[in-house]
Amino acid sequence: MNIRKIAERAGVSVATISRVLNHPDLVSPETRERVYAVMKENQYTPNWFARNLTQKQTRTIAFIYPSNDSTFLQAVADGVEIVALNKKNLVFLCHTNGTAEMEREYLELMVQRNVDGIILFSSRLPQEKIEQVAGLGIPCVHIGREGADTERKNCYINYIDAAAKLTDHMIQLGYQQIYLLLDSMLVNEADEIKEGFELAASKAPTKLETDVYVADRSMQGGMLFAHRMIQAGKMPRALITSSARQAFGVMKAARLAGIRIPEDLAIASMTDSSVSTLVDPPLTAVDRPGKRLGMVTARMLFDCIENREFATQNAQHVELLAKLAIRKSCGNRKFIYELFE
Amino acid sequence: MNIRKIAERAGVSVATISRVLNHPDLVSPETRERVYAVMKENQYTPNWFARNLTQKQTRTIAFIYPSNDSTFLQAVADGVEIVALNKKNLVFLCHTNGTAEMEREYLELMVQRNVDGIILFSSRLPQEKIEQVAGLGIPCVHIGREGADTERKNCYINYIDAAAKLTDHMIQLGYQQIYLLLDSMLVNEADEIKEGFELAASKAPTKLETDVYVADRSMQGGMLFAHRMIQAGKMPRALITSSARQAFGVMKAARLAGIRIPEDLAIASMTDSSVSTLVDPPLTAVDRPGKRLGMVTARMLFDCIENREFATQNAQHVELLAKLAIRKSCGNRKFIYELFE
DNA sequence: TTGTAAGCGTTATCAT
DNA sequence: ATGATAACGCTTACAA
């Protein structure tokens, strides 16, 4: 079933059919209705490929991201999808398992398929590869700070600010020994977190005792770290973990060792989780605006797509701030409980 | 940059370029290499749309699913994506928020875009709509049992078996008063769970006291239910919840009310979660093979795609069995701990 | 082994 | 308001 057959059965030319499809107002009402009827009757759907052959717009974008095991990434993907669908676009969700090879493979597939734009989450690809794609005229927006010094478009959470806020929260609660546990998989974010941590520490009213460790982001990573610290007698008074799962692991190990939270150990995480309110005590954590990040990024991408000049313009950056979800694991006594700016 | 320019620069005809692309063995090695060189030099990528205009294969499938808030769905999507990528296919991930309108919208978009096949997870669409799509010649495979009595292709978890196994586990531990808490959002699965529950109960050596309730699948749903039961003095000795979050909610409410688990209340869930091992005590739950389900379904879909006769053949069903992840929340004393068939 | 040319199903530019 | 018709970039008989 193609445009010609429809034209035949409606007793008009293919041009008229095309006009009914694309510029209905240019067709007389009677003809239009007749054509609509024939289309419906024959369940006619215009061929997407023929259409794009002349139109040069695929109404498809790619969202290339490292993994889908976190609610944060889900939220970002959600935000992207919402904006895209609003613009009648579809999203190729490409999850790379955090490997550069998969990312490269997907990127090439996306170029082949002429997507209108690409969103790259925490890209691990070298600048030249990105430039090559940009050189093909495909707008790209990055989520994360990497390459933000170059001519890129980036949207990201300000982790320096977030880490500083969280550290500050602990300082305000009076802790003078605060350690930081980083995530061994994270690269740029880890640097930012450390920077924010040290920034806040340097501004503390009294001198702080700080230290920085690294562990796997999993619950096991947290448990292992805690076991080691306990055995070495080096468990601090307060601890900031990079992931909620690390925090859960530490809490479990602490419970087994008879360490009370928050009386003996104050703990908080740079990442929130749906079960943060479930554990005992509920975990204080950084609450990142994932959905908003996804929406903002998608909007920036569509700005580039719809506005080619805008696309080739200089670097652009949007920075989003995270909030603190203050719960009980740090010993907070005030009755703020949640969502502290 | 198109095939003609490449042909020109390589000093051959467009047909030769096309052949290099699609049947390299039909081209002499020298020409072939020369063409490859020119292609690389000019960063040539064949136009996807022109290609599909003649080829009638989009190498794209759709995975339409209700939501992405559960790790199970993530696992299924993962499995689908893995198989698809293996076949050089891309996946449109379409999440419908569980609404029939979104599902219909996405389905129509997918038809427009000529996807080679569609996977529908827990479809809420009427049979006629599905038939319409199938009538267009697009292979469909369903995840879930709905419409399994009709001429459909379905892959699903056997929830009757899973519920029976879990109930049986509790019976074996000696509980004689077991209640079931269903998920108000679930439709078909809830019926199956109830059926399996009642089946196992009817086979118990001694007469069981059973009852069935319904609550929201969230933690709040579980808490609310528990509060009511406690106030009414009707909290049973053993409880099976439909979702892990419900179980967490019940556990939290129980803790607040001084009810010990598993000493006073044995609890288990039809759904597992990454934090089941974290809570105290670790939650016994049904562990569903999500990734495998996704892979099996995708394979069945590709069988249909590659084998049109197969596609129009009678209904086909693949049933996957879930396992029990036996932990501590039911009072299990044996040292099995995990993954009991 | 390579080239010629006819489609594939649209859109858009001219005419009428 | 409508109709011819030339693109769009590719694949594939068929011919050479």
XYZ file of C-alpha atoms (C1' of nucleotides) in Angstrom:
714
model
C 0.000 0.000 0.000
C 1.707 3.151 -1.187
C 0.919 6.701 -2.080
C 0.224 5.846 -5.690
C -2.449 3.294 -4.905
C -4.118 5.674 -2.527
C -4.050 8.369 -5.196
C -5.592 5.975 -7.674
C -8.378 4.874 -5.366
C -9.138 8.435 -4.356
C -9.124 9.554 -7.940
C -6.450 12.202 -7.433
C -2.724 12.542 -8.063
C 0.059 11.540 -5.700
C 0.861 15.201 -5.185
C -2.534 15.735 -3.649
C -2.052 12.828 -1.292
C 1.268 14.225 -0.234
C -0.343 17.594 0.321
C -3.103 16.115 2.426
C -0.366 14.585 4.530
C 1.897 17.606 4.851
C -0.107 20.702 4.089
C -3.777 19.801 4.553
C -4.821 23.446 4.354
C -3.747 23.622 0.730
C -6.318 21.012 -0.238
C -10.035 21.590 -0.686
C -12.087 20.187 2.175
C -14.001 17.724 0.018
C -10.904 16.218 -1.574
C -9.206 16.143 1.780
C -12.017 14.227 3.425
C -12.225 11.803 0.551
C -8.493 11.142 0.785
C -8.667 10.680 4.537
C -11.413 8.147 4.054
C -9.437 6.149 1.515
C -6.380 6.236 3.747
C -8.296 4.959 6.733
C -9.992 2.318 4.682
C -6.692 0.995 3.426
C -4.822 1.445 6.686
C -2.304 3.544 4.866
C 0.847 4.642 6.668
C 3.327 6.749 4.695
C 6.653 5.066 4.285
C 8.989 6.467 6.856
C 12.090 5.915 4.780
C 10.883 7.440 1.588
C 9.782 10.381 3.612
C 13.125 10.851 5.288
C 14.945 10.406 2.034
C 13.758 13.830 1.022
C 13.262 15.406 4.440
C 16.642 14.939 6.072
C 15.183 14.687 9.547
C 14.854 11.448 11.382
C 13.126 12.713 14.499
C 15.266 10.353 16.464
C 17.915 11.084 19.050
C 20.349 8.830 20.839
C 20.947 8.656 24.556
C 24.198 6.854 25.161
C 24.783 6.042 28.793
C 27.042 3.788 30.826
C 24.604 1.587 32.727
C 21.086 1.292 33.929
C 21.556 0.045 37.427
C 20.837 3.277 39.181
C 17.624 5.139 39.729
C 19.486 8.333 38.933
C 20.231 7.215 35.385
C 16.672 6.025 35.033
C 15.463 9.443 36.044
C 17.745 11.124 33.532
C 16.576 8.790 30.776
C 13.012 9.535 31.764
C 13.563 13.243 31.467
C 15.143 12.838 28.056
C 12.309 10.649 26.820
C 9.633 13.044 27.998
C 11.096 16.023 26.174
C 11.803 13.945 23.088
C 8.290 12.558 22.861
C 6.944 16.045 23.258
C 8.863 16.951 20.134
C 7.591 13.810 18.418
C 11.017 12.296 18.615
C 11.982 8.777 19.534
C 14.992 7.877 21.633
C 17.487 5.134 21.008
C 18.522 4.090 24.485
C 22.071 2.776 24.210
C 23.624 1.429 27.302
C 27.296 0.766 27.060
C 28.083 -1.063 30.258
C 30.566 1.689 30.851
C 32.943 0.449 28.176
C 34.497 2.669 25.538
C 34.155 -0.058 22.890
C 30.384 -0.293 23.306
C 30.157 3.451 23.303
C 32.104 3.653 20.075
C 29.997 0.908 18.519
C 26.748 2.614 19.425
C 28.033 5.979 18.317
C 28.863 4.595 14.916
C 25.479 2.929 14.600
C 23.840 6.222 15.463
C 25.799 8.044 12.807
C 24.798 5.391 10.303
C 21.184 5.843 11.195
C 21.311 9.574 10.847
C 19.991 10.426 14.258
C 19.288 14.129 14.610
C 21.288 14.471 17.792
C 23.178 12.608 20.469
C 23.320 12.828 24.233
C 26.430 11.330 25.761
C 26.380 10.475 29.448
C 29.820 10.361 31.081
C 31.465 9.664 27.776
C 34.742 7.829 27.905
C 35.563 8.573 24.288
C 38.556 10.655 23.211
C 37.972 14.163 21.997
C 38.855 13.299 18.404
C 36.067 10.750 18.152
C 33.542 13.268 19.403
C 34.831 15.872 17.018
C 34.473 13.466 14.158
C 30.797 13.059 14.917
C 30.335 16.766 15.411
C 32.155 17.256 12.140
C 29.465 15.200 10.464
C 27.071 17.866 11.597
C 25.331 15.882 14.303
C 24.665 17.969 17.399
C 26.018 16.479 20.622
C 25.350 17.369 24.216
C 27.256 15.852 27.100
C 25.961 15.006 30.505
C 28.840 15.379 32.892
C 31.703 17.762 33.040
C 34.237 15.942 30.889
C 35.716 18.106 28.202
C 33.869 21.107 29.541
C 37.011 23.153 28.957
C 36.804 22.420 25.236
C 34.208 23.546 22.760
C 31.481 21.279 24.030
C 27.992 21.560 25.300
C 27.631 20.112 28.760
C 24.945 19.725 31.372
C 25.895 18.439 34.764
C 25.365 18.285 38.466
C 27.757 20.421 40.428
C 29.349 17.791 42.613
C 31.785 20.237 44.155
C 28.876 22.166 45.567
C 27.029 19.014 46.590
C 30.020 17.526 48.390
C 30.713 20.835 50.110
C 27.109 21.067 51.284
C 27.136 17.572 52.681
C 30.507 18.061 54.380
C 29.283 21.332 55.780
C 26.227 19.634 57.181
C 28.486 17.312 59.117
C 30.698 20.140 60.278
C 27.660 21.992 61.562
C 26.689 18.946 63.534
C 30.032 19.272 65.277
C 32.057 16.399 63.852
C 35.755 17.069 63.657
C 36.913 13.805 62.166
C 35.344 13.252 58.746
C 36.544 10.751 56.166
C 35.561 10.448 52.542
C 35.050 7.196 50.657
C 35.289 7.531 46.887
C 33.942 5.246 44.174
C 36.677 3.437 42.275
C 34.665 3.504 39.047
C 34.043 7.212 39.013
C 36.636 9.462 37.462
C 35.733 13.103 37.091
C 32.974 13.041 39.651
C 35.371 11.642 42.227
C 37.696 14.576 41.713
C 34.870 17.000 42.147
C 33.603 15.299 45.247
C 37.052 15.412 46.735
C 37.419 19.048 45.832
C 34.133 19.999 47.446
C 34.964 17.938 50.498
C 38.321 19.634 50.940
C 36.885 23.037 50.238
C 34.318 22.699 52.996
C 36.891 21.197 55.329
C 39.242 24.114 54.806
C 36.517 26.509 55.814
C 35.609 24.686 59.001
C 35.734 26.795 62.180
C 38.087 24.313 63.854
C 40.742 22.237 62.168
C 39.294 18.996 60.798
C 40.880 15.585 60.666
C 40.177 14.257 57.202
C 41.208 11.330 55.060
C 40.199 9.915 51.696
C 39.724 6.268 50.719
C 38.552 4.435 47.644
C 36.296 1.382 47.330
C 34.012 -0.371 44.916
C 30.629 1.311 44.655
C 28.756 -1.820 45.744
C 27.471 -2.814 49.153
C 30.336 -5.280 49.303
C 32.743 -2.446 48.651
C 31.335 -0.588 51.625
C 31.401 -3.637 53.878
C 34.949 -4.497 52.980
C 36.079 -0.958 53.618
C 34.312 -0.889 56.977
C 35.769 -4.230 58.051
C 39.260 -3.026 57.281
C 38.774 0.240 59.095
C 37.304 -1.485 62.137
C 40.090 -4.016 62.313
C 42.693 -1.311 61.973
C 40.910 0.724 64.607
C 40.661 3.599 62.178
C 36.915 4.003 61.793
C 36.245 7.763 61.866
C 33.566 9.635 63.761
C 31.897 10.681 60.501
C 31.976 9.268 56.992
C 30.783 10.397 53.577
C 30.393 7.652 50.994
C 30.143 8.107 47.233
C 27.289 5.685 46.737
C 24.268 4.801 48.822
C 25.171 1.164 48.439
C 28.568 1.761 49.947
C 26.818 3.440 52.853
C 24.485 0.472 53.286
C 27.466 -1.856 53.337
C 29.214 0.243 55.941
C 26.059 0.356 58.041
C 25.687 -3.395 57.914
C 29.311 -3.949 58.910
C 28.961 -1.382 61.660
C 25.879 -3.082 63.046
C 27.675 -6.413 63.138
C 30.576 -4.787 64.973
C 28.307 -3.132 67.507
C 29.010 0.353 66.217
C 25.935 2.514 66.647
C 24.764 4.975 64.024
C 24.769 7.914 64.464
C 26.015 7.777 68.078
C 29.383 6.214 67.207
C 29.489 6.793 63.475
C 27.753 9.499 61.472
C 27.268 8.516 57.852
C 25.944 10.146 54.714
C 26.091 9.460 51.006
C 26.650 11.447 47.828
C 23.948 9.371 46.160
C 20.368 8.831 47.217
C 18.336 5.666 46.848
C 14.741 4.605 47.145
C 15.602 2.601 50.219
C 17.467 5.332 52.031
C 14.369 5.942 54.118
C 14.013 2.266 54.816
C 17.291 1.529 56.538
C 17.774 2.148 60.203
C 18.535 4.946 60.717
C 17.353 6.548 57.482
C 20.327 7.665 55.446
C 21.123 11.321 54.885
C 22.112 11.754 51.260
C 22.530 14.071 48.306
C 19.416 14.195 46.175
C 20.289 14.915 42.554
C 17.686 16.285 40.133
C 18.008 13.471 37.594
C 14.817 13.981 35.686
C 15.438 17.681 35.422
C 18.957 17.043 34.218
C 17.600 14.799 31.485
C 15.006 17.347 30.438
C 17.414 20.260 30.426
C 19.912 18.302 28.362
C 17.310 17.201 25.847
C 16.068 20.746 25.502
C 19.568 21.985 24.834
C 19.978 19.268 22.228
C 16.762 20.214 20.469
C 17.826 23.850 20.521
C 20.905 22.768 18.612
C 18.917 20.595 16.229
C 16.360 23.242 15.414
C 18.887 26.008 15.284
C 21.942 24.972 13.419
C 23.808 28.205 14.147
C 23.223 27.624 17.822
C 24.703 24.195 17.386
C 27.983 25.425 16.074
C 28.198 28.213 18.581
C 30.706 28.140 21.344
C 30.618 25.870 24.309
C 27.581 26.012 26.522
C 27.187 24.755 30.024
C 24.266 24.229 32.298
C 24.946 23.435 35.883
C 22.350 21.955 38.196
C 22.557 21.980 41.965
C 21.709 19.005 44.112
C 19.844 19.170 47.378
C 20.486 17.529 50.694
C 17.989 14.979 51.918
C 18.656 15.264 55.617
C 17.529 12.232 57.544
C 18.804 10.595 60.706
C 22.119 8.897 59.943
C 24.221 11.940 60.845
C 22.499 12.627 64.106
C 20.547 15.633 62.957
C 18.254 16.810 65.752
C 16.491 19.693 64.126
C 13.187 18.917 62.608
C 14.028 19.604 58.984
C 13.977 15.954 58.056
C 13.956 16.290 54.272
C 14.901 18.400 51.299
C 17.222 21.030 52.572
C 18.433 23.314 49.804
C 28.572 12.987 0.488
C 26.680 10.323 -1.443
C 27.293 7.189 -3.403
C 27.655 9.095 -6.649
C 30.446 11.303 -5.417
C 32.284 8.332 -4.033
C 31.884 6.546 -7.352
C 33.231 9.568 -9.165
C 36.259 9.961 -6.927
C 37.032 6.267 -7.087
C 36.617 6.266 -10.827
C 33.946 3.553 -10.860
C 30.172 3.379 -11.155
C 27.679 3.623 -8.338
C 26.845 -0.021 -8.797
C 30.378 -0.960 -7.894
C 30.219 1.117 -4.736
C 26.989 -0.553 -3.808
C 28.538 -3.922 -4.451
C 31.540 -3.131 -2.301
C 29.063 -2.328 0.444
C 26.769 -5.291 0.074
C 28.634 -8.016 -1.782
C 32.345 -7.271 -1.464
C 33.248 -10.679 -2.852
C 31.803 -9.769 -6.230
C 34.319 -6.967 -6.640
C 37.945 -7.347 -7.651
C 40.331 -6.865 -4.738
C 42.056 -3.847 -6.245
C 38.860 -1.951 -6.979
C 37.534 -2.913 -3.608
C 40.525 -1.542 -1.764
C 40.510 1.630 -3.782
C 36.853 2.148 -2.972
C 37.413 1.474 0.706
C 40.156 4.059 0.706
C 37.970 6.698 -0.904
C 35.168 5.920 1.505
C 37.396 6.277 4.520
C 38.940 9.433 3.184
C 35.562 11.035 2.718
C 34.032 9.611 5.879
C 31.279 8.122 3.781
C 28.304 6.526 5.494
C 25.589 5.095 3.257
C 22.271 6.783 3.721
C 20.199 4.625 5.974
C 16.901 5.713 4.482
C 17.731 5.232 0.868
C 19.009 1.843 1.826
C 15.853 0.834 3.623
C 13.707 2.185 0.878
C 14.711 -0.800 -1.216
C 15.642 -3.268 1.466
C 12.507 -3.489 3.585
C 14.386 -4.244 6.770
C 14.962 -1.696 9.437
C 16.987 -3.775 11.844
C 15.093 -2.142 14.635
C 12.727 -3.639 17.163
C 10.527 -2.038 19.772
C 10.325 -2.943 23.416
C 7.179 -1.450 24.860
C 6.991 -1.725 28.613
C 4.997 -0.192 31.434
C 7.637 1.424 33.617
C 11.276 1.435 34.474
C 11.197 1.601 38.210
C 12.044 -1.997 38.886
C 15.271 -3.893 38.529
C 13.302 -6.762 37.036
C 12.192 -4.681 34.072
C 15.715 -3.375 33.718
C 16.970 -6.917 33.562
C 14.419 -7.846 30.918
C 15.322 -4.794 28.842
C 18.954 -5.719 29.204
C 18.335 -9.208 27.898
C 16.400 -7.875 24.941
C 19.112 -5.366 24.113
C 21.865 -7.956 24.252
C 20.188 -10.300 21.797
C 19.193 -7.422 19.542
C 22.667 -5.971 19.369
C 24.002 -9.400 18.579
C 21.767 -9.378 15.539
C 22.892 -5.856 14.688
C 19.522 -4.547 15.680
C 18.706 -1.455 17.659
C 15.940 -1.243 20.231
C 13.434 1.514 20.692
C 12.776 1.496 24.400
C 9.256 2.770 24.896
C 8.034 3.134 28.394
C 4.382 3.787 28.744
C 3.950 4.612 32.403
C 1.519 1.745 32.431
C -1.109 3.654 30.487
C -2.961 2.267 27.500
C -2.847 5.645 25.711
C 0.923 5.821 25.793
C 1.095 2.233 24.683
C -1.166 2.930 21.757
C 0.794 6.045 20.855
C 4.088 4.217 20.885
C 2.656 1.286 18.989
C 1.515 3.582 16.235
C 4.860 5.322 16.080
C 6.530 1.945 15.772
C 4.299 0.916 12.910
C 5.049 4.201 11.186
C 8.723 3.583 11.528
C 8.508 0.092 10.143
C 10.173 -1.680 13.017
C 10.874 -5.306 12.200
C 9.213 -6.578 15.342
C 7.625 -5.594 18.626
C 7.874 -6.890 22.158
C 4.973 -5.948 24.377
C 5.410 -6.195 28.112
C 2.164 -6.605 30.063
C 0.176 -5.046 27.292
C -3.044 -3.360 28.276
C -4.231 -3.062 24.709
C -7.333 -4.807 23.387
C -6.932 -7.791 21.144
C -8.174 -5.961 18.071
C -5.400 -3.376 18.285
C -2.804 -6.117 18.465
C -4.377 -7.930 15.570
C -4.289 -4.787 13.520
C -0.533 -4.568 13.989
C -0.070 -8.243 13.331
C -2.235 -7.816 10.257
C 0.309 -5.313 8.980
C 2.774 -8.175 9.061
C 4.813 -7.007 12.023
C 5.759 -9.877 14.313
C 4.767 -9.399 17.948
C 5.803 -11.275 21.047
C 4.225 -10.690 24.412
C 5.887 -10.828 27.771
C 3.270 -11.920 30.226
C 0.421 -14.302 29.984
C -2.307 -11.977 28.741
C -4.104 -13.300 25.713
C -2.163 -16.533 25.891
C -5.369 -18.368 25.095
C -5.563 -16.600 21.745
C -3.255 -16.892 18.772
C -0.377 -15.063 20.370
C 3.234 -15.642 21.133
C 3.975 -15.255 24.803
C 6.933 -15.587 27.129
C 6.349 -15.346 30.821
C 7.264 -16.266 34.339
C 5.069 -18.932 35.841
C 3.747 -17.068 38.847
C 1.466 -19.904 39.860
C 4.481 -22.105 40.324
C 6.471 -19.336 42.022
C 3.714 -18.503 44.485
C 3.168 -22.169 45.219
C 6.849 -22.672 45.894
C 7.025 -19.738 48.239
C 3.861 -20.767 50.067
C 5.178 -24.284 50.306
C 8.382 -23.025 51.815
C 6.372 -21.409 54.576
C 4.267 -24.493 55.090
C 7.397 -26.592 55.435
C 8.606 -24.228 58.110
C 5.461 -25.090 60.014
C 3.338 -21.971 59.703
C -0.376 -22.629 59.719
C -1.636 -19.105 59.373
C -0.441 -17.540 56.130
C -1.877 -14.412 54.529
C -1.287 -13.051 51.078
C -0.947 -9.378 50.171
C -1.580 -8.601 46.519
C -0.493 -5.602 44.464
C -3.394 -3.381 43.471
C -1.733 -2.440 40.174
C -1.155 -5.972 38.990
C -3.915 -7.715 37.142
C -3.113 -11.071 35.615
C -0.108 -11.726 37.796
C -2.196 -11.172 40.904
C -4.617 -13.880 39.809
C -1.768 -16.277 39.200
C -0.170 -15.522 42.523
C -3.446 -16.125 44.270
C -3.953 -19.347 42.378
C -0.518 -20.665 43.293
C -1.000 -19.616 46.885
C -4.300 -21.427 47.159
C -2.987 -24.451 45.338
C -0.130 -24.890 47.801
C -2.434 -24.176 50.717
C -4.851 -26.867 49.620
C -2.067 -29.405 49.582
C -0.806 -28.573 53.050
C -0.635 -31.523 55.477
C -2.756 -29.660 58.023
C -5.537 -27.249 57.326
C -4.215 -23.717 56.827
C -5.761 -20.455 57.859
C -5.415 -18.151 54.877
C -6.629 -14.750 53.803
C -5.977 -12.390 50.915
C -5.571 -8.612 50.997
C -4.706 -5.929 48.487
C -2.463 -2.885 48.846
C -0.433 -0.458 46.829
C 2.889 -1.914 45.718
C 4.915 0.798 47.477
C 6.564 0.785 50.874
C 3.776 3.040 52.031
C 1.278 0.471 50.840
C 2.967 -2.149 52.973
C 3.185 0.103 56.019
C -0.427 1.109 55.789
C -1.538 -2.476 55.497
C 0.576 -3.487 58.470
C -0.715 -0.652 60.626
C -4.281 -1.632 59.930
C -3.640 -5.291 60.635
C -1.835 -4.499 63.864
C -4.561 -2.188 65.081
C -7.219 -4.721 64.246
C -5.182 -7.408 65.965
C -5.244 -9.436 62.785
C -1.553 -9.618 61.884
C -0.939 -13.227 60.786
C 1.910 -15.508 61.763
C 3.207 -15.528 58.190
C 2.767 -13.147 55.270
C 3.576 -13.202 51.576
C 3.715 -9.818 49.873
C 3.573 -9.151 46.153
C 6.376 -6.630 46.071
C 9.612 -6.330 47.985
C 8.726 -2.752 48.788
C 5.499 -3.846 50.403
C 7.531 -6.259 52.496
C 9.941 -3.511 53.525
C 7.018 -1.364 54.569
C 5.525 -4.163 56.621
C 8.890 -4.819 58.234
C 9.294 -1.199 59.174
C 5.811 -1.017 60.660
C 6.411 -4.273 62.499
C 9.644 -2.984 63.967
C 7.909 0.122 65.237
C 5.211 -2.015 66.820
C 7.717 -4.301 68.509
C 6.846 -7.267 66.338
C 9.913 -9.406 65.789
C 10.751 -10.979 62.451
C 10.761 -13.913 61.994
C 9.906 -14.848 65.609
C 6.495 -13.169 65.607
C 5.970 -12.629 61.904
C 7.449 -14.599 59.021
C 7.544 -12.588 55.824
C 8.513 -13.204 52.215
C 7.979 -11.463 48.905
C 7.058 -12.461 45.353
C 9.591 -9.927 44.101
C 13.275 -9.645 44.874
C 15.300 -6.476 45.227
C 18.922 -5.489 45.444
C 18.416 -4.484 49.038
C 16.718 -7.660 50.185
C 20.019 -8.805 51.653
C 20.509 -5.485 53.347
C 17.441 -5.334 55.541
C 17.344 -7.004 58.910
C 16.607 -9.839 58.668
C 17.409 -10.400 54.991
C 14.209 -10.937 53.044
C 13.306 -14.281 51.528
C 11.940 -13.642 48.050
C 11.178 -15.015 44.614
C 14.043 -14.459 42.232
C 12.785 -14.123 38.665
C 15.102 -14.680 35.693
C 14.555 -11.259 34.144
C 17.520 -11.143 31.832
C 16.839 -14.630 30.572
C 13.209 -13.738 29.981
C 14.310 -10.777 27.902
C 16.731 -12.861 25.895
C 14.298 -15.687 25.277
C 11.631 -13.271 24.150
C 13.969 -11.429 21.813
C 15.113 -14.720 20.309
C 11.548 -15.778 19.689
C 10.902 -12.436 18.041
C 13.906 -12.773 15.761
C 12.810 -16.284 14.867
C 9.571 -14.757 13.683
C 11.323 -11.962 11.848
C 13.750 -14.208 10.028
C 11.202 -16.872 9.367
C 7.981 -15.411 8.202
C 6.144 -18.734 8.174
C 7.130 -19.215 11.768
C 5.659 -15.825 12.492
C 2.237 -16.717 11.231
C 2.248 -20.089 12.847
C 0.042 -20.865 15.761
C 0.476 -19.518 19.223
C 3.721 -20.243 20.960
C 4.488 -20.043 24.621
C 7.647 -20.159 26.635
C 7.347 -20.438 30.343
C 10.197 -19.634 32.700
C 10.381 -20.761 36.297
C 11.485 -18.516 39.115
C 13.689 -19.584 41.979
C 13.424 -18.995 45.673
C 16.070 -16.854 47.305
C 15.798 -18.205 50.804
C 17.151 -15.837 53.403
C 16.240 -15.236 57.030
C 12.892 -13.483 57.138
C 10.854 -16.675 57.338
C 12.926 -18.263 60.051
C 14.695 -20.753 57.867
C 17.282 -22.648 59.951
C 18.862 -24.870 57.364
C 21.994 -23.573 55.817
C 20.797 -23.202 52.248
C 20.731 -19.441 52.427
C 20.339 -18.666 48.735
C 19.073 -19.855 45.408
C 16.893 -22.803 46.128
C 15.349 -24.236 42.988
C 34.357 -7.820 -13.178
C 31.918 -3.689 -14.179
C 28.378 -0.338 -15.934
C 23.512 1.137 -17.181
C 19.246 2.107 -15.714
C 14.886 1.047 -13.546
C 12.811 1.122 -9.464
C 11.800 2.062 -4.060
C 7.783 5.833 -1.893
C 8.007 10.155 -0.827
C 8.295 15.597 -1.296
C 8.375 19.801 -3.674
C 8.696 22.727 -7.740
C 6.523 24.074 -11.434
C 2.814 24.458 -14.332
C -2.056 24.622 -15.214
C -6.919 23.652 -5.973
C -4.654 20.155 -8.503
C -1.414 17.507 -11.566
C 3.190 16.223 -13.837
C 7.578 15.269 -12.764
C 12.194 15.725 -11.089
C 14.719 14.866 -7.291
C 16.353 12.076 -2.748
C 20.486 7.942 -2.361
C 20.502 3.481 -2.788
C 19.979 -1.671 -4.700
C 19.750 -4.836 -8.241
C 18.531 -7.011 -12.645
C 20.386 -7.054 -16.903
C 23.714 -5.984 -20.246
C 28.369 -5.619 -21.707
